[in-house]
XYZ file of C-alpha atoms in Angstrom:
686
model
C 0.000 0.000 0.000
C 2.872 2.370 0.788
C 4.267 1.800 -2.668
C 0.850 2.382 -4.240
C 0.339 5.561 -2.257
C 3.746 6.869 -3.296
C 2.966 6.179 -6.938
C -0.308 8.090 -6.635
C 1.446 11.058 -5.072
C 3.991 11.224 -7.865
C 1.156 10.903 -10.325
C -0.647 13.851 -8.708
C 2.344 16.140 -9.064
C 3.414 15.203 -12.569
C 0.296 14.208 -14.452
C -0.219 16.890 -17.060
C -2.637 16.325 -19.888
C -0.290 17.657 -22.546
C 2.569 15.481 -23.705
C 4.798 16.408 -26.625
C 3.967 13.151 -28.390
C 0.186 13.303 -27.818
C -0.474 14.749 -31.269
C -0.392 12.464 -34.292
C 1.552 13.404 -37.412
C -1.678 14.178 -39.258
C -2.904 16.380 -36.414
C 0.384 18.301 -36.365
C 0.248 18.795 -40.133
C -3.312 20.113 -39.893
C -2.250 22.558 -37.172
C 0.716 23.746 -39.270
C -1.385 24.217 -42.405
C -4.049 26.185 -40.534
C -1.367 28.271 -38.803
C 0.166 29.218 -42.160
C -3.242 30.043 -43.655
C -4.229 32.228 -40.699
C -0.836 33.948 -40.741
C -1.293 34.692 -44.432
C -4.719 36.180 -43.736
C -3.303 38.572 -41.123
C -0.308 39.378 -43.341
C -2.579 40.444 -46.193
C -4.982 42.224 -43.846
C -2.439 44.492 -42.127
C -0.484 45.284 -45.297
C -3.629 46.308 -47.166
C -4.844 48.398 -44.208
C -1.541 50.279 -44.230
C -1.678 50.809 -47.993
C -5.302 51.959 -47.836
C -4.503 54.459 -45.097
C -1.325 55.970 -46.618
C -1.481 55.137 -50.343
C 2.118 54.201 -49.592
C 2.900 52.678 -52.987
C 2.443 56.045 -54.733
C 4.515 58.176 -52.355
C 8.053 59.337 -52.948
C 10.693 57.862 -50.648
C 10.887 61.100 -48.652
C 7.126 61.009 -48.138
C 7.374 57.346 -47.154
C 10.010 58.185 -44.576
C 7.885 61.049 -43.284
C 5.043 58.618 -42.528
C 7.319 57.013 -39.925
C 6.739 59.574 -37.169
C 8.442 59.842 -33.759
C 10.337 56.687 -32.687
C 9.438 54.943 -35.950
C 11.549 57.394 -37.911
C 14.446 56.955 -35.505
C 14.460 53.165 -35.867
C 14.028 53.214 -39.633
C 16.923 55.689 -39.978
C 19.327 52.990 -38.767
C 18.027 50.521 -41.342
C 18.587 53.245 -43.939
C 22.138 53.705 -42.626
C 22.856 49.992 -43.075
C 21.398 49.924 -46.571
C 23.151 53.063 -47.830
C 26.591 52.247 -46.420
C 29.285 51.101 -48.832
C 29.459 47.773 -47.007
C 27.618 46.012 -44.211
C 30.657 46.318 -41.955
C 30.744 50.068 -42.512
C 27.024 50.314 -41.770
C 27.399 48.334 -38.532
C 30.330 50.534 -37.512
C 28.175 53.635 -38.055
C 25.667 52.162 -35.614
C 28.400 51.184 -33.188
C 30.040 54.632 -33.292
C 27.218 57.068 -33.952
C 27.516 60.817 -33.417
C 24.454 61.809 -35.448
C 21.780 60.927 -32.893
C 22.990 62.752 -29.779
C 25.477 65.208 -31.211
C 28.244 65.874 -30.192
C 28.310 62.660 -28.139
C 29.239 59.387 -29.801
C 26.999 56.526 -28.708
C 26.635 52.830 -29.438
C 23.112 52.664 -30.834
C 23.141 48.845 -30.768
C 23.546 49.073 -27.005
C 20.965 51.788 -26.503
C 18.101 51.255 -28.941
C 17.341 47.520 -29.441
C 18.300 47.740 -33.116
C 18.933 44.076 -33.835
C 15.752 43.855 -35.958
C 17.142 46.589 -38.220
C 20.543 44.882 -38.256
C 19.009 41.565 -39.342
C 16.680 43.136 -41.927
C 19.468 45.363 -43.263
C 21.858 42.428 -43.630
C 19.114 40.383 -45.307
C 18.377 43.201 -47.750
C 22.035 43.637 -48.701
C 22.526 39.901 -49.093
C 19.477 39.365 -51.309
C 20.191 42.495 -53.339
C 23.782 41.441 -53.987
C 22.473 38.112 -55.336
C 20.154 39.921 -57.736
C 17.027 38.479 -56.134
C 15.324 41.823 -55.496
C 13.656 43.999 -58.118
C 11.548 47.134 -58.328
C 9.376 49.074 -60.750
C 9.564 52.873 -60.799
C 7.315 55.552 -62.270
C 6.628 59.267 -61.978
C 3.688 60.413 -59.865
C 2.024 63.725 -60.762
C 0.821 65.158 -57.454
C -1.099 68.139 -58.875
C -1.801 71.363 -56.951
C 1.299 73.004 -58.368
C 3.550 70.399 -56.729
C 6.573 68.900 -58.405
C 6.127 65.335 -59.671
C 7.988 62.669 -57.693
C 9.569 59.362 -58.534
C 7.964 56.391 -56.822
C 9.192 52.796 -56.807
C 7.483 49.583 -55.800
C 9.070 46.204 -55.213
C 11.348 44.550 -52.677
C 14.424 46.364 -54.013
C 12.871 49.574 -52.719
C 14.162 49.732 -49.091
C 10.906 50.959 -47.452
C 8.922 48.211 -49.183
C 11.448 45.549 -48.176
C 11.420 46.738 -44.573
C 7.625 46.693 -44.458
C 7.499 43.267 -46.103
C 9.432 41.868 -43.134
C 7.101 43.661 -40.715
C 4.060 42.141 -42.429
C 5.660 38.689 -42.216
C 6.091 39.233 -38.466
C 2.430 40.257 -38.253
C 1.443 37.032 -39.995
C 3.660 35.061 -37.622
C 1.858 36.694 -34.676
C -1.490 35.160 -35.588
C 0.103 31.829 -36.509
C 1.722 31.504 -33.078
C -1.439 32.668 -31.302
C -3.346 29.908 -33.085
C -0.792 27.265 -32.075
C -0.865 28.420 -28.438
C -4.662 28.267 -28.516
C -4.544 24.717 -29.880
C -2.004 23.654 -27.275
C -3.678 25.023 -24.138
C -7.112 23.745 -25.187
C -5.901 20.518 -26.827
C -8.311 21.380 -29.629
C -8.051 22.863 -33.110
C -11.403 24.471 -32.416
C -9.791 26.293 -29.477
C -7.020 27.575 -31.735
C -9.597 28.819 -34.226
C -11.416 30.570 -31.389
C -8.196 32.415 -30.501
C -7.544 33.396 -34.123
C -11.095 34.590 -34.758
C -11.125 36.642 -31.553
C -7.860 38.261 -32.620
C -9.264 39.237 -36.022
C -12.595 40.397 -34.598
C -10.784 42.604 -32.057
C -7.904 43.487 -34.355
C -7.787 47.189 -33.509
C -7.440 46.402 -29.793
C -4.870 43.622 -30.329
C -2.289 45.363 -32.494
C -1.296 48.653 -34.078
C 1.264 47.243 -36.497
C -0.822 48.400 -39.495
C -0.485 52.040 -38.368
C 2.982 52.045 -36.782
C 5.053 49.332 -38.497
C 8.618 50.256 -37.417
C 7.880 50.229 -33.669
C 9.718 47.597 -31.611
C 6.580 45.592 -30.871
C 6.098 44.863 -34.585
C 9.205 42.672 -34.513
C 9.194 41.706 -30.846
C 5.612 40.610 -30.230
C 5.698 37.440 -32.375
C 8.989 36.551 -30.653
C 7.278 37.215 -27.320
C 4.520 34.774 -28.247
C 7.064 32.140 -29.333
C 8.777 32.579 -25.969
C 5.454 32.252 -24.152
C 4.671 29.103 -26.120
C 8.067 27.617 -25.204
C 7.467 28.385 -21.532
C 3.903 27.054 -21.692
C 5.073 23.737 -23.147
C 7.896 23.447 -20.617
C 5.596 23.985 -17.620
C 3.970 20.665 -18.479
C 7.278 18.790 -18.578
C 8.401 17.408 -15.178
C 11.976 17.060 -16.455
C 12.657 19.639 -19.175
C 15.301 18.648 -21.698
C 17.808 20.591 -23.722
C 15.199 21.401 -26.384
C 13.019 23.148 -23.812
C 15.918 25.082 -22.327
C 17.319 26.077 -25.731
C 13.979 27.244 -27.115
C 13.287 29.412 -24.063
C 16.816 30.838 -23.880
C 16.975 31.699 -27.588
C 13.493 33.219 -27.750
C 14.076 35.157 -24.507
C 17.310 36.593 -25.857
C 15.724 37.531 -29.196
C 12.800 39.163 -27.379
C 15.044 41.287 -25.150
C 17.242 42.285 -28.100
C 14.158 43.466 -30.012
C 12.314 45.557 -27.424
C 13.369 47.576 -24.391
C 10.058 46.735 -22.697
C 10.724 42.967 -22.812
C 12.340 42.984 -19.372
C 9.086 44.132 -17.744
C 6.973 41.467 -19.447
C 9.511 38.772 -18.541
C 9.496 40.012 -14.941
C 5.768 39.270 -14.766
C 6.464 35.863 -16.315
C 9.098 35.010 -13.720
C 6.710 36.131 -10.976
C 3.934 33.923 -12.366
C 6.277 30.908 -12.498
C 7.575 31.279 -8.938
C 4.010 31.727 -7.680
C 3.024 28.494 -9.461
C 5.892 26.769 -7.666
C 4.878 28.258 -4.321
C 1.336 26.943 -4.816
C 2.689 23.506 -5.721
C 1.582 23.510 -9.352
C 5.153 23.600 -10.680
C 7.872 21.255 -9.465
C 11.254 22.515 -8.302
C 12.987 20.798 -11.229
C 10.715 22.417 -13.809
C 10.961 25.842 -12.180
C 14.763 25.627 -11.989
C 14.980 24.761 -15.688
C 12.657 27.633 -16.600
C 14.491 30.211 -14.484
C 17.921 29.106 -15.677
C 16.696 29.268 -19.289
C 15.455 32.817 -18.738
C 18.729 33.727 -17.051
C 20.765 32.339 -19.956
C 18.674 34.349 -22.400
C 19.088 37.514 -20.317
C 22.863 37.146 -19.950
C 23.213 36.442 -23.661
C 21.262 39.637 -24.369
C 23.512 41.612 -22.032
C 26.528 40.386 -23.980
C 24.917 41.126 -27.358
C 24.040 44.633 -26.168
C 27.618 45.337 -25.129
C 27.095 44.996 -21.386
C 23.879 47.017 -21.163
C 23.820 48.055 -17.503
C 20.058 48.600 -17.415
C 19.482 44.872 -18.027
C 21.739 43.971 -15.080
C 19.738 46.355 -12.889
C 16.359 45.319 -14.290
C 13.400 43.930 -12.388
C 13.838 40.793 -14.485
C 17.382 40.065 -13.287
C 16.418 40.790 -9.681
C 13.374 38.519 -9.884
C 15.313 35.632 -11.477
C 17.912 35.758 -8.714
C 15.121 35.875 -6.119
C 13.419 32.864 -7.708
C 16.578 30.775 -7.426
C 17.150 31.842 -3.814
C 13.571 31.076 -2.751
C 13.221 27.780 -4.634
C 16.715 26.357 -4.047
C 18.738 28.009 -1.260
C 15.809 28.551 1.099
C 13.786 25.479 0.113
C 14.656 23.444 3.233
C 13.657 26.013 5.886
C 10.475 26.875 3.990
C 9.466 23.205 3.780
C 9.578 23.038 7.582
C 6.657 25.459 7.782
C 2.933 24.600 7.600
C 1.601 24.892 4.043
C -0.375 28.120 4.284
C 2.329 29.896 6.302
C 4.931 28.651 3.816
C 2.987 30.093 0.871
C 2.730 33.498 2.535
C 6.365 33.474 3.686
C 7.768 32.465 0.283
C 5.691 35.137 -1.475
C 6.813 37.867 0.945
C 10.461 36.811 0.752
C 10.371 36.691 -3.061
C 8.871 40.169 -3.347
C 11.214 41.615 -0.707
C 14.310 40.069 -2.278
C 13.313 41.300 -5.738
C 12.772 44.843 -4.501
C 15.975 44.812 -2.450
C 18.109 43.413 -5.277
C 16.648 45.880 -7.776
C 17.358 48.895 -5.582
C 20.762 47.585 -4.482
C 21.996 46.809 -8.000
C 20.785 50.158 -9.360
C 22.610 52.051 -6.624
C 25.747 49.905 -6.856
C 26.039 50.372 -10.624
C 24.727 53.978 -10.558
C 22.028 53.166 -13.115
C 18.982 55.466 -13.232
C 17.765 54.806 -16.768
C 14.553 53.094 -15.646
C 13.986 55.233 -12.541
C 11.304 57.126 -14.451
C 9.117 53.991 -14.529
C 8.570 54.059 -10.770
C 8.134 57.815 -10.908
C 5.376 57.406 -13.513
C 3.508 54.960 -11.259
C 4.100 57.216 -8.271
C 2.618 60.164 -10.161
C -0.480 58.125 -10.990
C -1.368 57.460 -7.356
C -0.009 60.534 -5.582
C 0.396 64.235 -6.258
C 4.043 63.628 -7.211
C 4.897 65.380 -10.485
C 8.040 66.167 -12.426
C 8.661 67.502 -15.892
C 9.475 63.999 -17.128
C 6.509 62.202 -15.530
C 4.090 64.766 -16.943
C 5.615 64.394 -20.394
C 4.640 60.710 -20.175
C 1.330 60.828 -18.338
C -0.070 63.668 -20.443
C 0.111 61.329 -23.442
C -3.101 59.322 -23.820
C -1.293 56.004 -24.297
C 0.293 56.311 -20.825
C -2.987 57.153 -19.087
C -5.154 54.637 -17.254
C -7.017 52.180 -19.450
C -10.430 53.848 -19.380
C -13.668 52.261 -20.566
C -13.405 52.433 -24.356
C -11.332 49.282 -24.809
C -13.371 47.096 -22.378
C -16.558 48.294 -24.065
C -15.283 47.382 -27.522
C -14.154 43.891 -26.570
C -17.407 43.352 -24.677
C -19.398 44.030 -27.846
C -17.538 41.195 -29.579
C -18.101 38.976 -26.500
C -14.321 38.590 -26.051
C -14.323 40.034 -22.547
C -17.345 38.025 -21.295
C -15.845 34.827 -22.738
C -12.449 35.519 -21.171
C -13.991 36.404 -17.808
C -15.934 33.129 -17.893
C -12.690 31.235 -18.426
C -10.999 33.146 -15.596
C -13.880 32.171 -13.298
C -13.714 28.507 -14.312
C -9.933 28.361 -13.827
C -10.236 30.193 -10.491
C -12.794 27.626 -9.317
C -10.526 24.781 -10.408
C -7.473 26.234 -8.627
C -9.451 27.103 -5.489
C -10.979 23.615 -5.318
C -7.553 22.009 -5.720
C -5.981 24.250 -3.049
C -8.822 23.471 -0.643
C -8.389 19.714 -1.086
C -4.609 19.873 -0.847
C -3.985 22.431 1.893
C -7.155 22.337 3.985
C -8.330 18.738 3.574
C -4.807 17.319 3.263
C -5.698 15.195 0.236
C -2.794 14.255 -2.031
C -4.726 12.300 -4.629
C -6.444 15.175 -6.409
C -5.059 15.918 -9.846
C -2.877 19.026 -10.113
C -4.340 21.755 -12.353
C -2.703 21.899 -15.752
C 0.413 24.076 -15.420
C -0.126 25.461 -18.934
C -3.610 26.653 -17.998
C -2.500 28.078 -14.651
C 0.380 29.921 -16.308
C -1.934 31.366 -18.965
C -4.321 32.415 -16.191
C -1.631 34.158 -14.120
C 0.014 35.795 -17.136
C -3.336 37.224 -18.203
C -3.919 38.669 -14.735
C -0.472 40.299 -14.841
C -1.207 41.782 -18.261
C -4.558 43.050 -16.986
C -2.867 44.959 -14.170
C -0.316 46.401 -16.607
C -3.013 47.465 -19.075
C -5.180 49.094 -16.400
C -2.216 51.175 -15.235
C -0.922 52.082 -18.711
C -3.357 51.989 -21.619
C -0.616 51.303 -24.181
C -0.076 47.876 -22.622
C -3.521 46.681 -23.657
C -1.659 45.314 -26.685
C -0.311 42.619 -24.330
C -3.643 41.973 -22.653
C -6.072 41.649 -25.563
C -4.188 38.886 -27.468
C -3.884 36.952 -24.212
C -7.612 37.279 -23.646
C -7.961 35.688 -27.089
C -5.795 32.793 -25.884
C -8.009 32.397 -22.828
C -11.109 31.967 -24.981
C -9.520 28.845 -26.501
C -10.037 27.123 -23.172
C -13.793 27.213 -23.737
C -13.148 24.459 -26.261
C -11.223 22.390 -23.695
C -13.098 19.376 -22.440
C -10.828 19.358 -19.367
C -11.977 22.803 -18.245
C -15.559 22.742 -19.506
C -16.155 19.291 -18.058
C -19.727 20.034 -16.993
C -20.847 19.582 -20.629
C -20.657 15.807 -20.971
C -21.568 15.501 -24.648
C -18.774 16.358 -27.077
C -21.317 17.242 -29.759
C -23.168 19.645 -27.467
C -19.876 21.207 -26.376
C -18.833 21.762 -29.991
C -22.239 23.214 -30.829
C -21.970 25.687 -27.925
C -18.532 26.862 -29.096
C -19.772 27.284 -32.679
C -22.782 29.236 -31.381
C -20.347 31.525 -29.532
C -18.436 31.969 -32.812
C -21.660 33.048 -34.483
C -22.551 35.488 -31.708
C -19.060 37.033 -31.810
C -19.312 37.435 -35.573
C -22.159 39.960 -35.382
C -19.914 42.774 -34.092
C -16.620 41.183 -35.135
C -17.342 41.234 -38.863
C -18.528 44.826 -38.528
C -15.188 45.707 -36.902
C -13.291 44.195 -39.823
C -15.461 46.077 -42.305
C -14.856 49.336 -40.449
C -11.108 48.777 -40.691
C -11.336 47.997 -44.407
C -13.301 51.200 -45.026
C -10.443 53.419 -43.806
C -9.138 55.117 -46.951
C -6.613 57.930 -46.932
C -3.528 59.379 -48.561
C -0.525 60.693 -46.697
C 0.551 64.270 -47.279
C 2.482 66.730 -45.106
C 3.572 69.505 -47.421
C 4.788 71.788 -44.631
C 7.164 69.161 -43.235
C 8.310 68.156 -46.709
C 9.002 71.794 -47.579
C 11.107 72.219 -44.447
C 13.138 69.075 -45.116
C 13.796 70.080 -48.710
C 15.023 73.467 -47.518
C 17.345 71.836 -44.971
C 18.807 69.490 -47.593
C 19.409 72.300 -50.095
C 20.520 75.123 -47.825
C 22.376 73.689 -44.838
C 25.658 71.775 -44.753
C 25.563 68.045 -43.883
C 27.168 68.882 -40.522
C 24.476 71.369 -39.439
C 23.202 70.477 -35.957
C 19.467 70.635 -35.152
C 17.311 70.584 -32.037
C 13.538 70.708 -31.626
C 10.449 68.657 -30.753
C 11.286 64.978 -30.295
C 8.966 63.609 -33.026
C 10.212 66.111 -35.610
C 13.852 65.417 -34.764
C 13.468 61.714 -35.529
C 12.067 62.494 -38.979
C 14.694 65.167 -39.566
C 17.511 62.704 -38.838
C 15.921 60.152 -41.162
C 15.089 62.360 -44.155
C 17.864 64.986 -44.079
C 20.657 62.961 -42.410
C 21.630 65.991 -40.312
C 22.936 65.558 -36.742
C 20.420 66.084 -33.942
C 20.891 66.583 -30.216
C 17.604 65.095 -28.950
C 15.209 62.364 -30.057
C 12.074 60.505 -28.869
C 13.746 57.419 -27.356
C 13.207 58.621 -23.787
C 14.338 55.557 -21.792
C 17.872 56.825 -21.097
C 18.516 59.255 -18.245
C 21.008 61.191 -20.369
C 18.597 61.832 -23.236
C 15.895 62.838 -20.762
C 18.170 65.575 -19.447
C 19.197 66.587 -22.980
C 15.584 66.899 -24.060
C 14.744 68.899 -20.964
C 17.469 71.379 -21.898
C 16.169 71.671 -25.467
C 12.619 72.059 -24.164
C 13.619 75.184 -22.242
C 12.353 76.834 -25.427
C 8.844 75.983 -24.147
C 9.526 77.372 -20.668
C 9.065 80.882 -19.338
C 12.786 81.478 -18.922
C 14.514 84.519 -20.372
C 15.412 84.171 -24.020
C 19.127 84.816 -23.399
C 19.249 81.970 -20.880
C 17.669 79.539 -23.363
C 19.949 80.765 -26.147
C 23.034 80.076 -24.014
C 21.801 76.602 -23.016
C 21.358 75.651 -26.673
C 24.687 77.209 -27.580
C 26.442 75.087 -24.943
C 24.840 72.014 -26.529
C 26.398 73.086 -29.870
C 22.973 73.504 -31.468
C 23.074 75.509 -34.708
C 19.417 75.398 -35.763
C 16.303 75.284 -33.601
C 13.081 73.936 -35.115
C 9.757 75.329 -33.878
C 6.519 73.440 -34.533
C 3.299 75.432 -34.280
C 1.185 72.765 -32.526
C 3.952 72.282 -29.945
C 4.974 75.902 -29.594
C 1.801 77.999 -29.491
C -0.496 76.295 -26.905
C 0.128 77.638 -23.380
C -2.810 76.019 -21.536
C -4.044 72.425 -21.808
C -5.290 71.276 -18.447
C -1.793 71.136 -16.994
C -0.353 69.365 -20.032
C 0.791 72.264 -22.228
C 4.580 72.396 -22.254
C 4.792 75.752 -20.400
C 2.569 74.206 -17.695
C 4.978 71.282 -17.399
C 7.784 73.743 -16.786
C 5.757 75.519 -14.110
C 6.118 72.396 -11.947
C 9.894 72.801 -11.616
C 10.534 76.425 -12.579
C 8.450 78.302 -10.028
C 10.526 81.469 -10.117
C 9.478 82.122 -13.733
C 5.880 80.983 -13.351
C 4.452 84.474 -13.801
C 6.418 85.226 -16.956
C 4.949 84.706 -20.455
C 5.794 81.491 -22.308
C 8.892 81.929 -24.457
C 8.038 79.842 -27.522
C 5.053 81.927 -28.731
C 7.306 84.989 -28.406
C 10.029 83.339 -30.511
C 7.366 82.351 -33.068
C 6.518 86.044 -33.557
C 9.879 87.688 -32.824
C 12.867 85.325 -32.854
C 15.654 87.670 -31.631
C 18.408 86.937 -30.622
C 17.915 83.952 -32.954
C 17.684 84.531 -36.698
C 14.666 83.303 -38.625
C 15.912 81.424 -41.687
C 12.881 79.380 -42.695
C 9.174 79.768 -42.137
C 5.897 78.263 -43.277
C 2.495 77.854 -41.666
C 3.568 74.923 -39.454
C 7.318 75.216 -38.908
C 10.006 77.794 -38.317
C 13.759 77.310 -38.212
C 15.835 79.644 -36.060
C 19.596 79.873 -36.352
C 21.794 80.555 -33.357
C 24.781 82.001 -35.211
C 23.280 84.140 -37.986
C 24.694 83.205 -41.377
C 21.391 83.095 -43.186
C 18.844 85.850 -43.719
C 15.156 85.484 -44.367
C 13.741 86.026 -47.812
C 10.147 87.222 -48.049
C 7.664 84.422 -48.488
C 7.462 80.975 -47.017
C 10.872 79.776 -48.110
C 14.273 81.172 -47.152
C 17.493 80.778 -49.108
C 21.196 81.280 -48.644
C 22.599 84.532 -49.951
């Protein structure tokens, strides 16, 4: 009997319904075929939405570059650098030793900006082009309205089209991987289809790749999903092998290299895994393999990013170290405690160690690059405000979630379906914990680790999305994964008939389709054509009438486009995650303060700025509910609070600067007058 009891106990801690060999060859082929088909559907969908919105194929290359606003323009500029360089090695060196982005400083952009996607795409472009694989067709586009005709090219040899083609492939991969995850967690192709359909029906709340293709998430999110899939599979393996460890380590590294935000998502993942172990859902061997895999991926990323200090001081690194301490070094004393006390103690120790290690490492290495993250959260719940926190929180995407997104996904029944799954999983976990920790029963089957992990990861994403609206792009796809579990006979075990269960899921499909198809139609009806003549006019003037070494400063979004289209050095840019660039931008933004003009002039002169760009929408507003730029300065510059805002004054009377270019939207002021204004919108060198 003792032997039988021991066998049952082992069975209860390692019996997971998913085994790698549980799918037949035919089943796997069907899953692969459907994944490719669904990926193709999303690939075509997002690429056509982008073309419909911008009429991208008929724009000149300068206009195409101008569509990549803010950070998008910054990232694409490095791809352009790689493509235009005489050799790939020269292009990589220009990224490694770059003095165009934060002039006069020379920085390693590969260390700072997660540019490995551009490096890979740039190398792929050069390789295929050198083999003669790529081609393009060019024609002249007559733009009318007295505008000069422009040359426009289409085909993969055209760099913007090649770059976007890779982005659209990544978008297709996103839906393919989501489908596979849905199939895996539900053990049902119908569950995978539920995930895919929910993604398409709630497309606008799941992704923004069709509007902002060069952003990091366009490349990183499919890698994130691959990493999640690798972790999900491994949670169900009591003794993970080298394939599990390799897949997690490689995908983790690729994810971190592609997106600066990856460390925060992976921190929530590590927290979910250690909590599963604390509850007894995940064995010590499985947890150790998972944490070590994540640690290998992180350390590899640190090496690839030239010893990026922020990764060493990240919440991820601190949490991984805490996981190993709690699960290995402190395992014996914790196991001496009663179950419920042990759970509380391990949770408190993990959180305390993570916080202590994070603070200690940041202070030891003098790293403050991510200090603004805590300040942003602090500003959301207290009256704490700084110039930098307001610059973030005044942007809608960094506000609280609001009700618009929940309302939209409720209309498609995604939210009700996901909430139902959360309730069912909560009941299952609660029932298991009651039997194990209160009743002392060891024979009850452990909840599926894959389901519990999906449950906990979704809750973490929900908290992130509620705090910062932008992060709903993590939450909504994971809600789609949750809906797959409605097709799982293991979770929905109260419906005994398989036919009835299938009919209920299909009925839910039909109900979702009422609003879901309307959402797709609304997306397809968006028709536009990109044009920004004022910005184009300014860039053309800069190219024709300033030397290639002319140094510019101005609003962050405009500076990214200026670097991309004119290839002139800039002193500030929109990648705001580095403490140094935050201080640089604050100095440039003294032009929006109420300081004396001579003081601002001298600050810019010390930064070696030669030309200052003013943008009307940024410069002229002085009141916006505490979010106009002069109001941001009032927080920290109380002594000048009663003075008039400087930028509107410079817009009308630029002295001691010299006005050298002007149109309805932009003005360029020069610090050392060498140019004089010519009457009219355009200025020229004399």
